[in-house]
PDB file of C-alpha atoms in Angstrom:
ATOM      1  CA  GLN A   1     219.837 155.242 119.675  1.00  0.00           C
ATOM      2  CA  LYS A   2     221.207 152.239 121.527  1.00  0.00           C
ATOM      3  CA  GLU A   3     224.647 151.440 120.124  1.00  0.00           C
ATOM      4  CA  VAL A   4     227.149 148.650 120.495  1.00  0.00           C
ATOM      5  CA  GLU A   5     230.638 149.358 119.168  1.00  0.00           C
ATOM      6  CA  GLN A   6     233.425 146.984 118.227  1.00  0.00           C
ATOM      7  CA  ASN A   7     236.672 147.438 116.359  1.00  0.00           C
ATOM      8  CA  SER A   8     236.169 145.682 113.029  1.00  0.00           C
ATOM      9  CA  GLY A   9     239.775 144.417 112.937  1.00  0.00           C
ATOM     10  CA  PRO A  10     241.224 142.225 111.719  1.00  0.00           C
ATOM     11  CA  LEU A  11     242.901 141.390 114.996  1.00  0.00           C
ATOM     12  CA  SER A  12     245.846 139.142 114.246  1.00  0.00           C
ATOM     13  CA  VAL A  13     247.448 137.036 116.988  1.00  0.00           C
ATOM     14  CA  PRO A  14     249.947 134.158 116.860  1.00  0.00           C
ATOM     15  CA  GLU A  15     248.854 130.682 117.802  1.00  0.00           C
ATOM     16  CA  GLY A  16     249.034 130.148 121.551  1.00  0.00           C
ATOM     17  CA  ALA A  17     248.681 133.838 122.414  1.00  0.00           C
ATOM     18  CA  ILE A  18     245.834 135.569 124.231  1.00  0.00           C
ATOM     19  CA  ALA A  19     243.316 137.313 122.008  1.00  0.00           C
ATOM     20  CA  SER A  20     241.513 140.274 123.579  1.00  0.00           C
ATOM     21  CA  LEU A  21     238.260 141.447 122.011  1.00  0.00           C
ATOM     22  CA  ASN A  22     236.545 144.582 123.222  1.00  0.00           C
ATOM     23  CA  CYS A  23     233.057 146.055 123.058  1.00  0.00           C
ATOM     24  CA  THR A  24     231.465 149.248 124.356  1.00  0.00           C
ATOM     25  CA  TYR A  25     227.780 150.032 124.644  1.00  0.00           C
ATOM     26  CA  SER A  26     225.911 153.287 124.946  1.00  0.00           C
ATOM     27  CA  ASP A  27     222.928 152.601 127.191  1.00  0.00           C
ATOM     28  CA  ARG A  28     223.360 152.231 130.946  1.00  0.00           C
ATOM     29  CA  GLY A  29     220.104 150.299 131.023  1.00  0.00           C
ATOM     30  CA  SER A  30     221.843 147.392 129.340  1.00  0.00           C
ATOM     31  CA  GLN A  31     220.978 144.188 131.097  1.00  0.00           C
ATOM     32  CA  SER A  32     222.723 141.160 129.624  1.00  0.00           C
ATOM     33  CA  PHE A  33     225.805 140.721 127.470  1.00  0.00           C
ATOM     34  CA  PHE A  34     226.643 138.006 124.993  1.00  0.00           C
ATOM     35  CA  TRP A  35     229.526 136.951 122.782  1.00  0.00           C
ATOM     36  CA  TYR A  36     228.796 135.073 119.592  1.00  0.00           C
ATOM     37  CA  ARG A  37     231.301 133.537 117.203  1.00  0.00           C
ATOM     38  CA  GLN A  38     230.479 133.563 113.501  1.00  0.00           C
ATOM     39  CA  TYR A  39     232.486 131.652 110.944  1.00  0.00           C
ATOM     40  CA  SER A  40     232.342 132.892 107.362  1.00  0.00           C
ATOM     41  CA  GLY A  41     229.076 131.842 105.746  1.00  0.00           C
ATOM     42  CA  LYS A  42     227.675 130.444 108.989  1.00  0.00           C
ATOM     43  CA  SER A  43     225.242 131.727 111.600  1.00  0.00           C
ATOM     44  CA  PRO A  44     226.226 133.165 115.008  1.00  0.00           C
ATOM     45  CA  GLU A  45     227.099 130.617 117.691  1.00  0.00           C
ATOM     46  CA  LEU A  46     226.750 131.584 121.365  1.00  0.00           C
ATOM     47  CA  ILE A  47     230.001 131.166 123.279  1.00  0.00           C
ATOM     48  CA  MET A  48     229.627 133.274 126.432  1.00  0.00           C
ATOM     49  CA  PHE A  49     227.125 135.371 128.342  1.00  0.00           C
ATOM     50  CA  ILE A  50     227.560 137.551 131.399  1.00  0.00           C
ATOM     51  CA  TYR A  51     225.107 139.514 133.529  1.00  0.00           C
ATOM     52  CA  SER A  52     227.115 140.797 136.503  1.00  0.00           C
ATOM     53  CA  ASN A  53     230.210 142.938 136.867  1.00  0.00           C
ATOM     54  CA  GLY A  54     233.451 141.013 136.962  1.00  0.00           C
ATOM     55  CA  ASP A  55     234.861 138.009 135.163  1.00  0.00           C
ATOM     56  CA  LYS A  56     233.258 134.804 133.994  1.00  0.00           C
ATOM     57  CA  GLU A  57     235.435 131.944 132.796  1.00  0.00           C
ATOM     58  CA  ASP A  58     234.516 128.980 130.617  1.00  0.00           C
ATOM     59  CA  GLY A  59     237.403 126.880 129.393  1.00  0.00           C
ATOM     60  CA  ARG A  60     239.726 129.041 127.305  1.00  0.00           C
ATOM     61  CA  PHE A  61     237.212 131.906 127.261  1.00  0.00           C
ATOM     62  CA  THR A  62     236.824 134.688 129.829  1.00  0.00           C
ATOM     63  CA  ALA A  63     234.172 137.379 129.589  1.00  0.00           C
ATOM     64  CA  GLN A  64     234.734 140.585 131.533  1.00  0.00           C
ATOM     65  CA  LEU A  65     232.037 143.141 132.305  1.00  0.00           C
ATOM     66  CA  ASN A  66     232.467 146.661 133.673  1.00  0.00           C
ATOM     67  CA  LYS A  67     229.100 148.386 133.810  1.00  0.00           C
ATOM     68  CA  ALA A  68     230.525 151.641 135.171  1.00  0.00           C
ATOM     69  CA  SER A  69     232.704 151.972 132.070  1.00  0.00           C
ATOM     70  CA  GLN A  70     230.064 150.391 129.801  1.00  0.00           C
ATOM     71  CA  TYR A  71     232.632 147.944 128.580  1.00  0.00           C
ATOM     72  CA  VAL A  72     232.605 144.202 127.972  1.00  0.00           C
ATOM     73  CA  SER A  73     235.469 142.107 126.705  1.00  0.00           C
ATOM     74  CA  LEU A  74     236.271 138.550 125.682  1.00  0.00           C
ATOM     75  CA  LEU A  75     239.648 136.954 126.273  1.00  0.00           C
ATOM     76  CA  ILE A  76     240.632 133.812 124.412  1.00  0.00           C
ATOM     77  CA  ARG A  77     243.612 132.014 125.930  1.00  0.00           C
ATOM     78  CA  ASP A  78     245.880 129.683 123.958  1.00  0.00           C
ATOM     79  CA  SER A  79     244.377 130.907 120.687  1.00  0.00           C
ATOM     80  CA  GLN A  80     244.084 128.300 117.963  1.00  0.00           C
ATOM     81  CA  PRO A  81     243.740 128.734 114.186  1.00  0.00           C
ATOM     82  CA  SER A  82     240.234 127.287 114.568  1.00  0.00           C
ATOM     83  CA  ASP A  83     239.341 130.367 116.645  1.00  0.00           C
ATOM     84  CA  SER A  84     239.695 132.499 113.497  1.00  0.00           C
ATOM     85  CA  ALA A  85     236.237 133.960 112.992  1.00  0.00           C
ATOM     86  CA  THR A  86     234.194 137.109 113.533  1.00  0.00           C
ATOM     87  CA  TYR A  87     233.230 137.715 117.155  1.00  0.00           C
ATOM     88  CA  LEU A  88     229.973 139.544 117.726  1.00  0.00           C
ATOM     89  CA  CYS A  89     229.166 141.386 120.927  1.00  0.00           C
ATOM     90  CA  ALA A  90     225.453 141.637 121.716  1.00  0.00           C
ATOM     91  CA  VAL A  91     223.507 143.434 124.411  1.00  0.00           C
ATOM     92  CA  THR A  92     219.938 143.299 125.671  1.00  0.00           C
ATOM     93  CA  TYR A  93     218.143 146.268 127.170  1.00  0.00           C
ATOM     94  CA  ARG A  94     215.199 146.571 129.495  1.00  0.00           C
ATOM     95  CA  SER A  95     212.179 147.034 127.313  1.00  0.00           C
ATOM     96  CA  GLY A  96     208.456 147.498 127.700  1.00  0.00           C
ATOM     97  CA  ASN A  97     207.793 143.965 126.548  1.00  0.00           C
ATOM     98  CA  ALA A  98     209.438 140.720 127.559  1.00  0.00           C
ATOM     99  CA  GLY A  99     211.361 140.274 124.355  1.00  0.00           C
ATOM    100  CA  ASN A 100     214.851 141.466 125.222  1.00  0.00           C
ATOM    101  CA  MET A 101     216.011 141.407 121.644  1.00  0.00           C
ATOM    102  CA  LEU A 102     219.731 141.500 120.969  1.00  0.00           C
ATOM    103  CA  THR A 103     221.487 144.613 119.745  1.00  0.00           C
ATOM    104  CA  PHE A 104     224.708 143.610 118.008  1.00  0.00           C
ATOM    105  CA  GLY A 105     227.981 145.319 117.326  1.00  0.00           C
ATOM    106  CA  GLY A 106     229.484 145.062 113.876  1.00  0.00           C
ATOM    107  CA  GLY A 107     231.862 142.293 114.942  1.00  0.00           C
ATOM    108  CA  THR A 108     235.629 141.943 115.214  1.00  0.00           C
ATOM    109  CA  ARG A 109     237.421 139.635 112.806  1.00  0.00           C
ATOM    110  CA  LEU A 110     240.037 137.541 114.583  1.00  0.00           C
ATOM    111  CA  MET A 111     242.850 135.835 112.714  1.00  0.00           C
ATOM    112  CA  VAL A 112     245.029 133.331 114.571  1.00  0.00           C
ATOM    113  CA  LYS A 113     248.200 132.600 112.653  1.00  0.00           C
ATOM    114  CA  PRO A 114     249.971 129.226 113.025  1.00  0.00           C
TER     115      PRO A 114
ATOM    116  CA  GLY B   1     218.856 117.750 120.482  1.00  0.00           C
ATOM    117  CA  ALA B   2     217.738 119.423 117.292  1.00  0.00           C
ATOM    118  CA  GLY B   3     218.594 123.064 116.910  1.00  0.00           C
ATOM    119  CA  VAL B   4     216.807 125.852 115.108  1.00  0.00           C
ATOM    120  CA  SER B   5     216.173 125.010 111.470  1.00  0.00           C
ATOM    121  CA  GLN B   6     215.405 127.370 108.608  1.00  0.00           C
ATOM    122  CA  SER B   7     214.312 126.870 105.034  1.00  0.00           C
ATOM    123  CA  PRO B   8     215.132 127.476 102.321  1.00  0.00           C
ATOM    124  CA  ARG B   9     218.851 127.978 102.957  1.00  0.00           C
ATOM    125  CA  TYR B  10     219.206 130.016  99.781  1.00  0.00           C
ATOM    126  CA  LYS B  11     216.604 131.932  97.841  1.00  0.00           C
ATOM    127  CA  VAL B  12     216.999 133.936  94.656  1.00  0.00           C
ATOM    128  CA  ALA B  13     214.056 136.171  93.828  1.00  0.00           C
ATOM    129  CA  LYS B  14     213.448 138.568  91.012  1.00  0.00           C
ATOM    130  CA  ARG B  15     212.629 142.092  92.082  1.00  0.00           C
ATOM    131  CA  GLY B  16     208.936 142.363  92.766  1.00  0.00           C
ATOM    132  CA  GLN B  17     208.432 138.719  93.723  1.00  0.00           C
ATOM    133  CA  ASP B  18     207.045 137.662  97.099  1.00  0.00           C
ATOM    134  CA  VAL B  19     209.090 135.301  99.273  1.00  0.00           C
ATOM    135  CA  ALA B  20     208.372 133.272 102.402  1.00  0.00           C
ATOM    136  CA  LEU B  21     211.068 132.171 104.801  1.00  0.00           C
ATOM    137  CA  ARG B  22     210.420 129.484 107.388  1.00  0.00           C
ATOM    138  CA  CYS B  23     211.823 128.981 110.880  1.00  0.00           C
ATOM    139  CA  ASP B  24     211.450 125.922 113.108  1.00  0.00           C
ATOM    140  CA  PRO B  25     212.583 126.844 116.644  1.00  0.00           C
ATOM    141  CA  ILE B  26     214.014 124.529 119.260  1.00  0.00           C
ATOM    142  CA  SER B  27     211.186 122.470 120.737  1.00  0.00           C
ATOM    143  CA  GLY B  28     209.698 124.134 123.796  1.00  0.00           C
ATOM    144  CA  HIS B  29     211.254 127.533 123.154  1.00  0.00           C
ATOM    145  CA  VAL B  30     208.700 130.208 123.865  1.00  0.00           C
ATOM    146  CA  SER B  31     210.493 133.160 122.336  1.00  0.00           C
ATOM    147  CA  LEU B  32     211.306 133.513 118.653  1.00  0.00           C
ATOM    148  CA  PHE B  33     213.216 136.329 117.001  1.00  0.00           C
ATOM    149  CA  TRP B  34     213.942 137.298 113.406  1.00  0.00           C
ATOM    150  CA  TYR B  35     217.090 139.221 112.485  1.00  0.00           C
ATOM    151  CA  GLN B  36     218.483 140.563 109.217  1.00  0.00           C
ATOM    152  CA  GLN B  37     222.221 140.472 108.572  1.00  0.00           C
ATOM    153  CA  ALA B  38     223.763 142.457 105.730  1.00  0.00           C
ATOM    154  CA  LEU B  39     227.196 141.484 104.453  1.00  0.00           C
ATOM    155  CA  GLY B  40     229.946 142.530 106.851  1.00  0.00           C
ATOM    156  CA  GLN B  41     227.564 143.758 109.550  1.00  0.00           C
ATOM    157  CA  GLY B  42     226.075 142.432 112.739  1.00  0.00           C
ATOM    158  CA  PRO B  43     222.515 141.098 112.747  1.00  0.00           C
ATOM    159  CA  GLU B  44     219.729 143.617 113.202  1.00  0.00           C
ATOM    160  CA  PHE B  45     216.486 142.879 115.012  1.00  0.00           C
ATOM    161  CA  LEU B  46     213.312 142.605 112.953  1.00  0.00           C
ATOM    162  CA  THR B  47     210.564 141.155 115.122  1.00  0.00           C
ATOM    163  CA  TYR B  48     209.811 139.065 118.219  1.00  0.00           C
ATOM    164  CA  PHE B  49     207.182 136.484 119.157  1.00  0.00           C
ATOM    165  CA  GLN B  50     206.262 135.135 122.542  1.00  0.00           C
ATOM    166  CA  ASN B  51     204.357 131.965 121.713  1.00  0.00           C
ATOM    167  CA  GLU B  52     201.920 133.027 118.972  1.00  0.00           C
ATOM    168  CA  ALA B  53     201.832 136.701 119.960  1.00  0.00           C
ATOM    169  CA  GLN B  54     203.942 139.145 118.006  1.00  0.00           C
ATOM    170  CA  LEU B  55     205.003 141.497 120.790  1.00  0.00           C
ATOM    171  CA  ASP B  56     207.520 143.637 118.953  1.00  0.00           C
ATOM    172  CA  LYS B  57     207.776 144.374 115.243  1.00  0.00           C
ATOM    173  CA  SER B  58     209.641 147.652 115.554  1.00  0.00           C
ATOM    174  CA  GLY B  59     212.563 146.431 113.434  1.00  0.00           C
ATOM    175  CA  LEU B  60     210.604 145.526 110.322  1.00  0.00           C
ATOM    176  CA  PRO B  61     211.949 147.914 107.683  1.00  0.00           C
ATOM    177  CA  SER B  62     208.720 148.446 105.770  1.00  0.00           C
ATOM    178  CA  ASP B  63     205.126 147.286 105.481  1.00  0.00           C
ATOM    179  CA  ARG B  64     206.318 144.825 102.833  1.00  0.00           C
ATOM    180  CA  PHE B  65     207.654 142.690 105.680  1.00  0.00           C
ATOM    181  CA  PHE B  66     205.233 140.497 107.583  1.00  0.00           C
ATOM    182  CA  ALA B  67     205.809 137.726 110.113  1.00  0.00           C
ATOM    183  CA  GLU B  68     203.540 135.202 111.761  1.00  0.00           C
ATOM    184  CA  ARG B  69     203.699 132.317 114.206  1.00  0.00           C
ATOM    185  CA  PRO B  70     200.086 131.100 114.296  1.00  0.00           C
ATOM    186  CA  GLU B  71     200.486 128.055 116.547  1.00  0.00           C
ATOM    187  CA  GLY B  72     203.347 129.294 118.656  1.00  0.00           C
ATOM    188  CA  SER B  73     205.917 127.058 117.017  1.00  0.00           C
ATOM    189  CA  VAL B  74     206.932 127.449 113.360  1.00  0.00           C
ATOM    190  CA  SER B  75     207.264 131.025 112.130  1.00  0.00           C
ATOM    191  CA  THR B  76     207.187 132.479 108.640  1.00  0.00           C
ATOM    192  CA  LEU B  77     208.721 135.754 107.530  1.00  0.00           C
ATOM    193  CA  LYS B  78     207.132 137.025 104.345  1.00  0.00           C
ATOM    194  CA  ILE B  79     208.520 139.765 102.159  1.00  0.00           C
ATOM    195  CA  GLN B  80     206.232 141.187  99.509  1.00  0.00           C
ATOM    196  CA  ARG B  81     207.407 142.872  96.296  1.00  0.00           C
ATOM    197  CA  THR B  82     211.066 142.219  97.057  1.00  0.00           C
ATOM    198  CA  GLN B  83     213.614 144.948  96.374  1.00  0.00           C
ATOM    199  CA  GLN B  84     217.359 144.689  95.894  1.00  0.00           C
ATOM    200  CA  GLU B  85     217.968 146.242  99.293  1.00  0.00           C
ATOM    201  CA  ASP B  86     216.211 143.230 100.842  1.00  0.00           C
ATOM    202  CA  SER B  87     219.184 141.051  99.855  1.00  0.00           C
ATOM    203  CA  ALA B  88     220.647 139.784 103.128  1.00  0.00           C
ATOM    204  CA  VAL B  89     220.820 136.767 105.388  1.00  0.00           C
ATOM    205  CA  TYR B  90     217.672 136.326 107.459  1.00  0.00           C
ATOM    206  CA  LEU B  91     218.362 134.698 110.799  1.00  0.00           C
ATOM    207  CA  CYS B  92     215.886 133.150 113.179  1.00  0.00           C
ATOM    208  CA  ALA B  93     216.704 132.633 116.859  1.00  0.00           C
ATOM    209  CA  SER B  94     214.797 131.029 119.685  1.00  0.00           C
ATOM    210  CA  SER B  95     215.038 131.315 123.429  1.00  0.00           C
ATOM    211  CA  LEU B  96     213.639 129.243 126.275  1.00  0.00           C
ATOM    212  CA  ALA B  97     213.207 131.966 128.838  1.00  0.00           C
ATOM    213  CA  TYR B  98     211.443 135.300 128.913  1.00  0.00           C
ATOM    214  CA  GLY B  99     210.516 137.837 131.557  1.00  0.00           C
ATOM    215  CA  ARG B 100     211.912 140.923 133.214  1.00  0.00           C
ATOM    216  CA  ALA B 101     213.834 139.589 136.190  1.00  0.00           C
ATOM    217  CA  PRO B 102     217.471 140.458 135.645  1.00  0.00           C
ATOM    218  CA  GLN B 103     218.903 137.042 136.399  1.00  0.00           C
ATOM    219  CA  ILE B 104     216.738 135.075 133.998  1.00  0.00           C
ATOM    220  CA  SER B 105     218.765 133.663 131.154  1.00  0.00           C
ATOM    221  CA  TYR B 106     217.971 135.113 127.755  1.00  0.00           C
ATOM    222  CA  GLU B 107     220.352 133.130 125.614  1.00  0.00           C
ATOM    223  CA  GLN B 108     219.239 133.009 122.018  1.00  0.00           C
ATOM    224  CA  TYR B 109     220.243 130.210 119.663  1.00  0.00           C
ATOM    225  CA  PHE B 110     220.389 130.894 115.962  1.00  0.00           C
ATOM    226  CA  GLY B 111     219.387 128.830 112.966  1.00  0.00           C
ATOM    227  CA  PRO B 112     221.599 128.544 109.874  1.00  0.00           C
ATOM    228  CA  GLY B 113     219.865 131.458 108.160  1.00  0.00           C
ATOM    229  CA  THR B 114     218.335 131.997 104.746  1.00  0.00           C
ATOM    230  CA  ARG B 115     220.462 133.885 102.254  1.00  0.00           C
ATOM    231  CA  LEU B 116     218.118 135.968 100.095  1.00  0.00           C
ATOM    232  CA  THR B 117     219.392 137.458  96.859  1.00  0.00           C
ATOM    233  CA  VAL B 118     217.097 139.778  94.941  1.00  0.00           C
ATOM    234  CA  THR B 119     218.082 140.281  91.299  1.00  0.00           C
TER     235      THR B 119
END
């Protein structure tokens, strides 16, 4: 059973702080890692992806991947109230076909308080 | 450009009815995925198409669920004899790239979803 685990939260941070969201995965064959943001009643929106160990930065967002520890994280700098949402971690695995479907964690709800 | 579109956005069905959910992927996207999202949970994979070929249907929960993509573009997810446990949001996603090389991008972009309520 391939599993992706996230703390459901809520994670509450003050405006302007750094929000740190974490995700662990069970299968060492995991290939690609994605962070999606989902506002209440909306569909998931891709915000970051990372394939290699280390950090990847895009604006206020930094994704960190540690394959040895099977751990991926998302840092949000200068958090804004508009960042309040559920953040979904998703992983693809090598498979017999070319599909590479996403396996999602349950999501972490982030609340940024003004 | 236009994103993934889905219709209807909301569907209420009486138990036992058949429903059909439509997905229009981003133009030129080869790969199309269907996911089911229950309230408070992450999406779960249902099925995958590469062009018109359904290459993986391992996530379909029962033989009441059927999906097709006959011309390699628009896809339809059909649920026969709906049950209350089918109530969920059904998400469609499309992706430009496919393949097994590790550095190929596999980003998937989601449509707005169809919220199905079975009464």
